[in-house]
Short mmCIF file of C-alpha atoms in Angstrom, two decimals:
data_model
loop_
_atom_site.label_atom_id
_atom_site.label_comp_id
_atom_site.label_asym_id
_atom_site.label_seq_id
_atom_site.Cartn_x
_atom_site.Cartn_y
_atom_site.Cartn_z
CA UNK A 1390 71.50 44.77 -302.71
CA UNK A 1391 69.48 41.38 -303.09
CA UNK A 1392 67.61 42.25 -300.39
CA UNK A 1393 66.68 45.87 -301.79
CA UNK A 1394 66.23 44.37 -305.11
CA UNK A 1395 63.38 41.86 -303.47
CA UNK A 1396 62.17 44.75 -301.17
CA UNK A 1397 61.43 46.97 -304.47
CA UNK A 1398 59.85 43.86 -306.97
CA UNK A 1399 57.20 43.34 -303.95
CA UNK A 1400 56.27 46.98 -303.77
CA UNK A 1401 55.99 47.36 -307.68
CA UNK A 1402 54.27 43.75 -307.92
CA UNK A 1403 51.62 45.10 -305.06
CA UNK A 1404 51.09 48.08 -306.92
CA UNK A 1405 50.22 46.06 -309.94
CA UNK A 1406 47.94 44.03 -307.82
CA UNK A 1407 46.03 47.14 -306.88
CA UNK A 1408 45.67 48.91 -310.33
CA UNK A 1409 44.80 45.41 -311.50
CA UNK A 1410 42.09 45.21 -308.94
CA UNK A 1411 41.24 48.83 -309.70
CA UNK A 1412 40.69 48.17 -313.68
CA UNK A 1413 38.36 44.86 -312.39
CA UNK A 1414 36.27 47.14 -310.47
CA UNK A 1415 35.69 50.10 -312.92
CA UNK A 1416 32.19 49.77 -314.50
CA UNK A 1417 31.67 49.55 -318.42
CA UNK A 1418 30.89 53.02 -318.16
CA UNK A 1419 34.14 54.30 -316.20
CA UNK A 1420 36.09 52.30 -319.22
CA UNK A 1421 34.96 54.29 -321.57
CA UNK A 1422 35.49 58.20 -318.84
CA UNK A 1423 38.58 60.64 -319.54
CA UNK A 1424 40.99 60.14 -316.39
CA UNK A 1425 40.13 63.41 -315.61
CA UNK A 1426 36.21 62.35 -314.22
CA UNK A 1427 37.74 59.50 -312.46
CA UNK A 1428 39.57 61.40 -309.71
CA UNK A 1429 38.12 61.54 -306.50
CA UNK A 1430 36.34 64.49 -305.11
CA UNK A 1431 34.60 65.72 -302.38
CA UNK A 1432 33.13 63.03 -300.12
CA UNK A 1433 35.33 60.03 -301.63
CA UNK A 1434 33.08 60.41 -304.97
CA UNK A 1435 34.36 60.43 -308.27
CA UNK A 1436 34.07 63.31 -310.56
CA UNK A 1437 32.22 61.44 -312.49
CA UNK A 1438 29.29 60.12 -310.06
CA UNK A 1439 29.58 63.72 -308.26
CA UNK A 1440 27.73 64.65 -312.14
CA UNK A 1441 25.81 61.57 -312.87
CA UNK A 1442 23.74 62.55 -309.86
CA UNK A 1443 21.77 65.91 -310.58
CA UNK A 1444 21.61 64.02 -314.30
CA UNK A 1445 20.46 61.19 -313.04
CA UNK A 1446 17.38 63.25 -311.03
CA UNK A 1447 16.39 65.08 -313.91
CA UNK A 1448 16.17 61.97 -316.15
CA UNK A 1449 14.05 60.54 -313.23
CA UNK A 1450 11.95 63.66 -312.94
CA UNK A 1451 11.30 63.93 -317.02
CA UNK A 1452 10.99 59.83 -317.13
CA UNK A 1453 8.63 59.93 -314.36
CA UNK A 1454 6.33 62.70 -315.47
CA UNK A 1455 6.36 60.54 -319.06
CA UNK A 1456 5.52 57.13 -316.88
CA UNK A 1457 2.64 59.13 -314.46
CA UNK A 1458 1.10 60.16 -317.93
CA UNK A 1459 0.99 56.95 -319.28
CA UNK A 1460 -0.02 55.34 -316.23
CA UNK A 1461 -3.50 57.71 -315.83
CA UNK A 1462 -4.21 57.63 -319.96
CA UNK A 1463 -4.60 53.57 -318.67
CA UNK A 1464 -5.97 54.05 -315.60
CA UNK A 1465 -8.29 56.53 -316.89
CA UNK A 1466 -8.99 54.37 -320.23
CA UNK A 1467 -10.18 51.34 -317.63
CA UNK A 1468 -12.27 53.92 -315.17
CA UNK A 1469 -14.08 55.27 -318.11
CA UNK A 1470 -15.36 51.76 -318.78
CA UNK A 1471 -17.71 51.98 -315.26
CA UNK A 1472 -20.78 53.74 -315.25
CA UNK A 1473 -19.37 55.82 -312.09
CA UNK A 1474 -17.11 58.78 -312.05
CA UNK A 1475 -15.65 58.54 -308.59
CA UNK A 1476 -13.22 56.55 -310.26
CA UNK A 1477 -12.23 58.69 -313.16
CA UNK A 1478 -11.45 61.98 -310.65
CA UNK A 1479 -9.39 59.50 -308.40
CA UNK A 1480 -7.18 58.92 -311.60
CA UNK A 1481 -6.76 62.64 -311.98
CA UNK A 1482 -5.95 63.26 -308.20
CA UNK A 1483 -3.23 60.53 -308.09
CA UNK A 1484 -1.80 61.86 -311.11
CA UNK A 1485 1.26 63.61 -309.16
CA UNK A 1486 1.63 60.77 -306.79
CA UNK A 1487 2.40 58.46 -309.89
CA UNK A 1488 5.02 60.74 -311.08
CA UNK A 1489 6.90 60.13 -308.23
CA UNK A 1490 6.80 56.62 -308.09
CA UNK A 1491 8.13 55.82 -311.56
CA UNK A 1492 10.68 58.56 -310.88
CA UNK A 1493 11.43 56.73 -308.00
CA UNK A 1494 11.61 53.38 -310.19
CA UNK A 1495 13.62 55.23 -312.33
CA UNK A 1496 16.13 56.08 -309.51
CA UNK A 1497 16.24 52.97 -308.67
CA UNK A 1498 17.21 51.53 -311.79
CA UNK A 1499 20.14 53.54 -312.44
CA UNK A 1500 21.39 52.87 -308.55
CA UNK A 1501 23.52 49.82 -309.81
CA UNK A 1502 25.18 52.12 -312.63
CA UNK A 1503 26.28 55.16 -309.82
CA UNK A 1504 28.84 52.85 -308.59
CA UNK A 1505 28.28 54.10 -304.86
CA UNK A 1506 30.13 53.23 -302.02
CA UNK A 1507 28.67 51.48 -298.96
CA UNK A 1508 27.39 54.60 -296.74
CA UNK A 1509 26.52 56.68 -299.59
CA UNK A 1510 24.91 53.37 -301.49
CA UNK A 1511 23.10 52.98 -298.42
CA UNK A 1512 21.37 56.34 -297.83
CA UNK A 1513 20.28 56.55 -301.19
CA UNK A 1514 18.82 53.41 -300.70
CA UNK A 1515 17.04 54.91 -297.32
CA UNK A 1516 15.70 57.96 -299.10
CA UNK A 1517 14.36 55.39 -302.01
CA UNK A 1518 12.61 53.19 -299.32
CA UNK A 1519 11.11 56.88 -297.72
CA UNK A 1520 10.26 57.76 -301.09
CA UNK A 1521 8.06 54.91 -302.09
CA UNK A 1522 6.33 55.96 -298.38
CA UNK A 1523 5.79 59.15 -299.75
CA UNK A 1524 4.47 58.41 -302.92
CA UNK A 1525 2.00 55.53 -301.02
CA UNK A 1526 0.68 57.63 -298.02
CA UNK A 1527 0.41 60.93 -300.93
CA UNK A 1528 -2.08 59.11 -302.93
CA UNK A 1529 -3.84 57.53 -300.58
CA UNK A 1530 -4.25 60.92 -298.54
CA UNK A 1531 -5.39 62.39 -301.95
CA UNK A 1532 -7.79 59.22 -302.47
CA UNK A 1533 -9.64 59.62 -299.15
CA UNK A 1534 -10.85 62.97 -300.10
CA UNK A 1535 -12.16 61.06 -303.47
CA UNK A 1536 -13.70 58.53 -301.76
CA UNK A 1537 -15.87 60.77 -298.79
CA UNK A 1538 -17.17 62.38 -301.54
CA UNK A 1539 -18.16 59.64 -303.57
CA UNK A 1540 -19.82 58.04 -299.75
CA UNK A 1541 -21.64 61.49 -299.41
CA UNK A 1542 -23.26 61.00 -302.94
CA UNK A 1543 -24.11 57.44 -302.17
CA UNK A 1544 -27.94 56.60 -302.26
CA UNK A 1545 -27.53 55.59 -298.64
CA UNK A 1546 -26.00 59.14 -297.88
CA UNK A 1547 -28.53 60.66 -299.35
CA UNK A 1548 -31.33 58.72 -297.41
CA UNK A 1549 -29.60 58.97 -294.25
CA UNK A 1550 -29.23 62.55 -293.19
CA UNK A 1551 -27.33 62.07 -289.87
CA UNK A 1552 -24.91 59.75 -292.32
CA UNK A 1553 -24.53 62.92 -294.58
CA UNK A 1554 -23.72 64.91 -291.35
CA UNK A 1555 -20.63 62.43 -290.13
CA UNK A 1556 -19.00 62.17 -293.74
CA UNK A 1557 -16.99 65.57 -292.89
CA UNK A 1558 -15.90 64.71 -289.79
CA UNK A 1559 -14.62 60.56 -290.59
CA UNK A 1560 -12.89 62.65 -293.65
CA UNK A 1561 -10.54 65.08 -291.48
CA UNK A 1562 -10.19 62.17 -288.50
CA UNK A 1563 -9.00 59.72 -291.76
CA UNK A 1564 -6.48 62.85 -293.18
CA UNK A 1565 -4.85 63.05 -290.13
CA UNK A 1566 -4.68 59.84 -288.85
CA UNK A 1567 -3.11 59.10 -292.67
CA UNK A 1568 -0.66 61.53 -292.44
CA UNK A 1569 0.40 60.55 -288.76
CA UNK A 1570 1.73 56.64 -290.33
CA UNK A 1571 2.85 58.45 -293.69
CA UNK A 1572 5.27 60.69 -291.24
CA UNK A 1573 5.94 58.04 -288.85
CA UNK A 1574 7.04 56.09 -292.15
CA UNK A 1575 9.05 57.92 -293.95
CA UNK A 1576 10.99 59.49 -290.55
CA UNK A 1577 12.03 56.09 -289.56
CA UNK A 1578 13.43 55.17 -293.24
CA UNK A 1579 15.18 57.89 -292.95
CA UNK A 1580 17.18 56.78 -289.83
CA UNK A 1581 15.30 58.57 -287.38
CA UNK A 1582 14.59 56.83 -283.67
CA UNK A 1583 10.66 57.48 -284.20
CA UNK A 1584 10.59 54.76 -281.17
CA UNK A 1585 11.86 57.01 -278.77
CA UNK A 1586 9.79 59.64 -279.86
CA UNK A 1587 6.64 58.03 -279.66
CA UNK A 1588 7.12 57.32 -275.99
CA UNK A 1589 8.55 60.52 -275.31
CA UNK A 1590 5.00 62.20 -276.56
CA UNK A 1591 3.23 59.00 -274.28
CA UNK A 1592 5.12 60.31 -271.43
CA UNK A 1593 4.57 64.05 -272.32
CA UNK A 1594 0.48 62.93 -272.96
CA UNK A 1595 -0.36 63.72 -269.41
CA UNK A 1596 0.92 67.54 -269.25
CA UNK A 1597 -0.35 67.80 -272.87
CA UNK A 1598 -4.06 66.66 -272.05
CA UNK A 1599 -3.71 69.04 -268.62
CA UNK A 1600 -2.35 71.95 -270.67
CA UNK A 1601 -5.16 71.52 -273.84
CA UNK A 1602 -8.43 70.20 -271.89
CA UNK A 1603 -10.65 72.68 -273.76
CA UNK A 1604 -9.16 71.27 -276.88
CA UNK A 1605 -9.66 67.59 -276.51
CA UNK A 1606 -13.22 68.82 -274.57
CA UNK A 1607 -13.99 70.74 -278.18
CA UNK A 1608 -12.41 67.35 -280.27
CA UNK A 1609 -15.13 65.20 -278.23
CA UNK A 1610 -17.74 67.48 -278.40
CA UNK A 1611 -17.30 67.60 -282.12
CA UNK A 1612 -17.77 63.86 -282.70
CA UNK A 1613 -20.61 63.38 -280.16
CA UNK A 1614 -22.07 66.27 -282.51
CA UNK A 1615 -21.25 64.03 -285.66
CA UNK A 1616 -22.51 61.11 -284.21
CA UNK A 1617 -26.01 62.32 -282.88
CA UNK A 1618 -26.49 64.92 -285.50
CA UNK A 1619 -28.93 67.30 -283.27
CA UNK A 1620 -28.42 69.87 -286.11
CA UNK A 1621 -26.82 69.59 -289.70
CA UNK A 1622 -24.89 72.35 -291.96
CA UNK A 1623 -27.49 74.58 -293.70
CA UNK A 1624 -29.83 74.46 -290.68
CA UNK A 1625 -31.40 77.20 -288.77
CA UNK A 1626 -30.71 76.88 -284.92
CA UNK A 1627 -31.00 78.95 -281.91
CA UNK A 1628 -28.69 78.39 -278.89
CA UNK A 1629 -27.53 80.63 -276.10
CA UNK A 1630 -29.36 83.67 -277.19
CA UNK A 1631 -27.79 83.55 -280.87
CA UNK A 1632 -29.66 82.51 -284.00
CA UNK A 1633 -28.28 81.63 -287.37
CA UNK A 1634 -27.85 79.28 -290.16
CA UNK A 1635 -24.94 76.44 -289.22
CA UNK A 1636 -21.99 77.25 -292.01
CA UNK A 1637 -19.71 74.51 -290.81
CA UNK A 1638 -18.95 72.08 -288.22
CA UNK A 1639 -15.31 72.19 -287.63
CA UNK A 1640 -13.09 70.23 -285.06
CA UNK A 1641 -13.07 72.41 -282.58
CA UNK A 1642 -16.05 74.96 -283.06
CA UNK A 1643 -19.15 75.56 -284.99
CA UNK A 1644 -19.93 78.33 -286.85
CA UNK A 1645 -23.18 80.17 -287.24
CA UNK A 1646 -23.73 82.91 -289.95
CA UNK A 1647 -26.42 85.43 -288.27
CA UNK A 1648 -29.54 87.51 -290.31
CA UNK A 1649 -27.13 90.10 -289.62
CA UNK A 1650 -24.78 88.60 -291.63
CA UNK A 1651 -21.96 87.85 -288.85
CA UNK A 1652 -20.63 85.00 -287.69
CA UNK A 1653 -20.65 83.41 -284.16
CA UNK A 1654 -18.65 80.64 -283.23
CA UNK A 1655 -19.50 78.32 -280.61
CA UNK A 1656 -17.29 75.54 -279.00
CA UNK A 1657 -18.31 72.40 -279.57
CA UNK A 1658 -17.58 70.95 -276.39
CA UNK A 1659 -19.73 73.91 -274.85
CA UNK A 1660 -22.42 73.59 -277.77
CA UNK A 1661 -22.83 69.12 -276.93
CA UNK A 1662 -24.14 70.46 -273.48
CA UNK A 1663 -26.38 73.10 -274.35
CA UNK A 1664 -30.37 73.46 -275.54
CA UNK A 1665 -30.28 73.93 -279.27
CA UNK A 1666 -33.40 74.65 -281.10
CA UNK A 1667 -33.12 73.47 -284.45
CA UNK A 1668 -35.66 74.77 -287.17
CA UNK A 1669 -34.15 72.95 -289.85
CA UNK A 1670 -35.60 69.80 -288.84
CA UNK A 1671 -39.50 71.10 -288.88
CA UNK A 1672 -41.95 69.19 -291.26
CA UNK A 1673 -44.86 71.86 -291.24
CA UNK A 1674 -44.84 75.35 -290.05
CA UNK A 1675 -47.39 76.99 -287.43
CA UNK A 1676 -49.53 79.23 -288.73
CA UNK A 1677 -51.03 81.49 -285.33
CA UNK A 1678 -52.55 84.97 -285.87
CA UNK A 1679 -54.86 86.99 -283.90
CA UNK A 1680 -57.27 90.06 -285.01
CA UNK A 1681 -59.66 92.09 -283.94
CA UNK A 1682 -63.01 93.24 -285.40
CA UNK A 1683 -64.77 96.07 -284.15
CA UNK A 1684 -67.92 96.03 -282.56
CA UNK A 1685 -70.10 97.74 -285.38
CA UNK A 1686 -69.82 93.73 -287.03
CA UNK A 1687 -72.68 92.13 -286.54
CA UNK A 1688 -73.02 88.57 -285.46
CA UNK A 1689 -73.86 87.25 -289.06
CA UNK A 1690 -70.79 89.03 -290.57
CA UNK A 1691 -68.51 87.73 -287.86
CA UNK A 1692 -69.66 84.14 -288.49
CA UNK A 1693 -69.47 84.98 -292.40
CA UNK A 1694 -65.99 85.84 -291.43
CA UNK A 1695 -65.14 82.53 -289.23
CA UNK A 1696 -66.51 80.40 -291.62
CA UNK A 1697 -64.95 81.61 -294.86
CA UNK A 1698 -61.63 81.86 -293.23
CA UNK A 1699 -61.76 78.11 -292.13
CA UNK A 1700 -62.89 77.13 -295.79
CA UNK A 1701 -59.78 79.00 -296.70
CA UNK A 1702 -57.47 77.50 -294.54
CA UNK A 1703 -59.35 73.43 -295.48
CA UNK A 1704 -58.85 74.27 -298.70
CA UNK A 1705 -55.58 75.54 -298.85
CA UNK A 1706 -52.96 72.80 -300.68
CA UNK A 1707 -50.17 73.00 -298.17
CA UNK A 1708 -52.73 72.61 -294.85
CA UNK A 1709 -51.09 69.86 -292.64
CA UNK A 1710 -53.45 66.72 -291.32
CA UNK A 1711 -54.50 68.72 -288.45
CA UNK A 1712 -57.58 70.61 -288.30
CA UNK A 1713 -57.52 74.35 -289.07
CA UNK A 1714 -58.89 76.66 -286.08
CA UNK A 1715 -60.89 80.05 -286.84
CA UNK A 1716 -62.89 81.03 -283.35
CA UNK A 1717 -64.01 84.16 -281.33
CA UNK A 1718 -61.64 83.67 -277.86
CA UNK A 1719 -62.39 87.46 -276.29
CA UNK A 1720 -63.94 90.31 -276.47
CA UNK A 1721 -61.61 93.49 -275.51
CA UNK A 1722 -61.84 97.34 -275.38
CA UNK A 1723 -60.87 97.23 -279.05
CA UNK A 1724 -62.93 94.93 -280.35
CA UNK A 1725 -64.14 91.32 -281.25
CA UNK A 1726 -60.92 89.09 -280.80
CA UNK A 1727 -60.51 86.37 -283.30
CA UNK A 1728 -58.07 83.36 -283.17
CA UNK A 1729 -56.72 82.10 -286.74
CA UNK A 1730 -54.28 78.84 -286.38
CA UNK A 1731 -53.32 76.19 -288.70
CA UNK A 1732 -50.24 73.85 -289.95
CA UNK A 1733 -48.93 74.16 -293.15
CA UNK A 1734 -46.50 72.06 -295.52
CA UNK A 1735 -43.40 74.19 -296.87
CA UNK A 1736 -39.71 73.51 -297.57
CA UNK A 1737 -38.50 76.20 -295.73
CA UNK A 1738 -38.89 79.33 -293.88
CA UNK A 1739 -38.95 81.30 -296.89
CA UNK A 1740 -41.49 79.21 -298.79
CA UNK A 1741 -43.37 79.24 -295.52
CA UNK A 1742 -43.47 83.74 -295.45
CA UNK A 1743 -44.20 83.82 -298.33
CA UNK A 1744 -48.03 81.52 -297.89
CA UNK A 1745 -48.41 83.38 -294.62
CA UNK A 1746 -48.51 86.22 -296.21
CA UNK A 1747 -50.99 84.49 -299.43
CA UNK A 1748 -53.23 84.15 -296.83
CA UNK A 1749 -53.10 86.99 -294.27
CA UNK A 1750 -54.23 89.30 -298.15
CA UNK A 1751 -57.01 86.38 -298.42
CA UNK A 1752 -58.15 87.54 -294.64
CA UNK A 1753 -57.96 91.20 -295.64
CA UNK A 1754 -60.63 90.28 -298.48
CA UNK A 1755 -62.97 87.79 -296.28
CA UNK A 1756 -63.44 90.75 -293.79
CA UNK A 1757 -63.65 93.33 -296.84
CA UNK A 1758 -66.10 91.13 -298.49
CA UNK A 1759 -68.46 90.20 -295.42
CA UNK A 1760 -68.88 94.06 -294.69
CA UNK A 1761 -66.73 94.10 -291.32
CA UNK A 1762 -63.54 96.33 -290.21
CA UNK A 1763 -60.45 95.72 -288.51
CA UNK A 1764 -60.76 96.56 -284.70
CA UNK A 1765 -57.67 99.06 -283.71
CA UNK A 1766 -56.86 99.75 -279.96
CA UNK A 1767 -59.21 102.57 -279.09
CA UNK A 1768 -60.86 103.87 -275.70
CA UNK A 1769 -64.47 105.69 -275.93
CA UNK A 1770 -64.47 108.57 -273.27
CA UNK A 1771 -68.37 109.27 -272.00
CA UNK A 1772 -67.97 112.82 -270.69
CA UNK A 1773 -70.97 113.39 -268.33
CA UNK A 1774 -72.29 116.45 -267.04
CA UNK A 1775 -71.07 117.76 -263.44
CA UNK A 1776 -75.03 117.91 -261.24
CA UNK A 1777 -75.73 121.07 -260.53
CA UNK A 1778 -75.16 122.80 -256.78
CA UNK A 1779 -77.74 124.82 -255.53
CA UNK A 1780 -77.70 128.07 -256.04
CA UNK A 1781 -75.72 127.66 -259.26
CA UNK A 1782 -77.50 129.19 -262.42
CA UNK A 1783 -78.58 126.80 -265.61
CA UNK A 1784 -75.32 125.21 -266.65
CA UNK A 1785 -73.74 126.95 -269.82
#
């Protein structure tokens, strides 16, 4: 009986110790919970924590949507102070990525109050560290496309065309390369072996490159394109029989839009090895036009004709620095052949038609004016009589 008596005080004074222990650890706010939300549940959690959870995400969510539009009103308050607006739409684009960081910060305020055990304690604590990844890596993939843009505005952008040209391409190569650490990251906060994986795609790299040569040939044609600029987007080219104005530049092919309105596209690795013509780059335009006179014009009206077309063409205002050529070079069947060739100054093909054809009416009225016609290709047939036989009468 003593020894039953001694058995049963330790069991009762050990279960003291351990609802003694139990009241020390409950938080100020379990105190205060019906016994009901402090029974376990699934997972070892308490009731209670199993609800503080999806309450404690949507106060993050609503806290950090409150905190991102706070932070741009200052942000946006100390951008408008520069005389640049590259700034102020950099505010605007890392408005969501703010929003997540103060929810974040809000998350990780209330981790002390969850009460969490060890392993679940610690994966919330993973998922915050991935988070703040996230939140980095999102703005500053959203800030790259802010500042290209504000590098293809620069004065020296503008100056520099082949500059202009490589902006697109440093933009996507910075994007990816980016969102390659922001993955790499966040995957190994998580828990994952990212090691292992990285040398499993170094191993794989080999059959990869064998089994996408065209690709990485395209990739590399694409920045030698970038980097020597033989052609930029908006230009007029001509390459392997096609002829069309460049729409993009892409990273694998390039795409031309045709005067019949379709579109070719052209790899780029193929395109860095092949003879492009590129009008785009032209500084004056070639004027070259041969006509005929016929040969009722008499010498003075012919050199009436030369000489008031050169005058013409001297005076013109878009006539390059070379000299303007108006010359006899042949005389045909048809007529008196006349060469007309001279440079002229326009911004573009367009502008350019539309002189030509200025001064090809101006021709019309020299020739009209100095008496002369327009030769057209004509033969004269001289019928002449067959001699007459002997004794064949007079012919009929």
């Amino acid at each position: 009986a003593p020894a039953a008596d001694q058995a049963s005080r330790k069991v009762t004074g050990a279960a003291a110790s351990v609802a003694r222990a139990e009241r020390e650890e409950r938080s100020f706010l379990e105190e205060r919970l019906p016994p009901a939300l402090l029974r376990h549940g699934p997972r070892g959690l308490r009731w209670w924590q199993w609800l503080a959870l999806p309450l404690s995400a949507l106060l993050a969510l609503a806290l950090g949507w409150v905190g991102g539009r706070v932070s741009r009103r200052v942000l946006g308050h100390m951008a408008a102070q520069s005389t640049t607006t590259w700034d102020d739409v950099l505010v605007e684009r890392l408005g969501p990525a703010l929003t997540l960081f103060w929810a974040l910060v809000v998350v990780s305020a209330l981790r002390p109050a969850l009460a969490l055990d060890g392993a679940f304690d610690a994966a919330l604590g993973r998922g915050l560290r991935a988070g703040f990844f996230l939140a980095a890596f999102w703005g500053a993939f959203r800030a790259i496309d802010v500042g290209f843009a504000a590098m293809a505005e620069a004065p020296a952008a503008r100056v520099d065309a082949g500059l202009r040209g490589l902006v697109p391409l440093l933009r996507k190569s910075s994007k990816v390369a980016a969102f390659g650490l922001g993955l790499v990251a966040v995957l190994t906060e998580l828990g994952f072996h990212v090691t292992g994986l990285l040398a499993g795609l170094g191993i794989g790299g080999l059959a990869v490159a064998l089994a996408a040569q065209k690709t990485v040939e395209n990739l590399i044609g694409s920045l030698a394109i970038g980097v020597d600029q033989p052609f930029r987007v908006g230009d007029y080219i001509a390459v392997d029989g096609a002829a069309g104005t460049v729409e993009a530049v892409g990273m694998r092919s390039t795409r031309l839009r045709t005067m019949d309105r379709t579109l070719v596209t052209i790899p780029n690795g193929k395109l860095a090895d092949m003879r492009v013509e590129s009008f785009g780059g032209r500084d004056r335009f070639r004027l070259a036009l041969v006509f005929g006179l016929d040969y009722a014009t008499t010498p003075a009206q012919l050199r009436e004709v030369l000489r008031a077309v050169l005058a013409e063409l001297e005076a013109h205002p878009a006539r390059g620095p070379e000299a303007p050529l108006a010359r006899l070079v042949d005389l045909t069947e048809a007529g008196l052949r006349v060469e007309v060739m001279a440079w002229l100054k326009a911004g573009g093909y367009d502008d350019f038609a539309v002189l030509r054809g200025e001064l090809y009416l101006r021709f019309v009225e020299i020739v009209a004016a100095a008496g002369a016609r327009f030769a057209f290709p004509a033969r004269t047939l001289h019928v002449a009589p067959r001699p007459r036989q002997k004794g064949e009468g007079p012919a009929a």
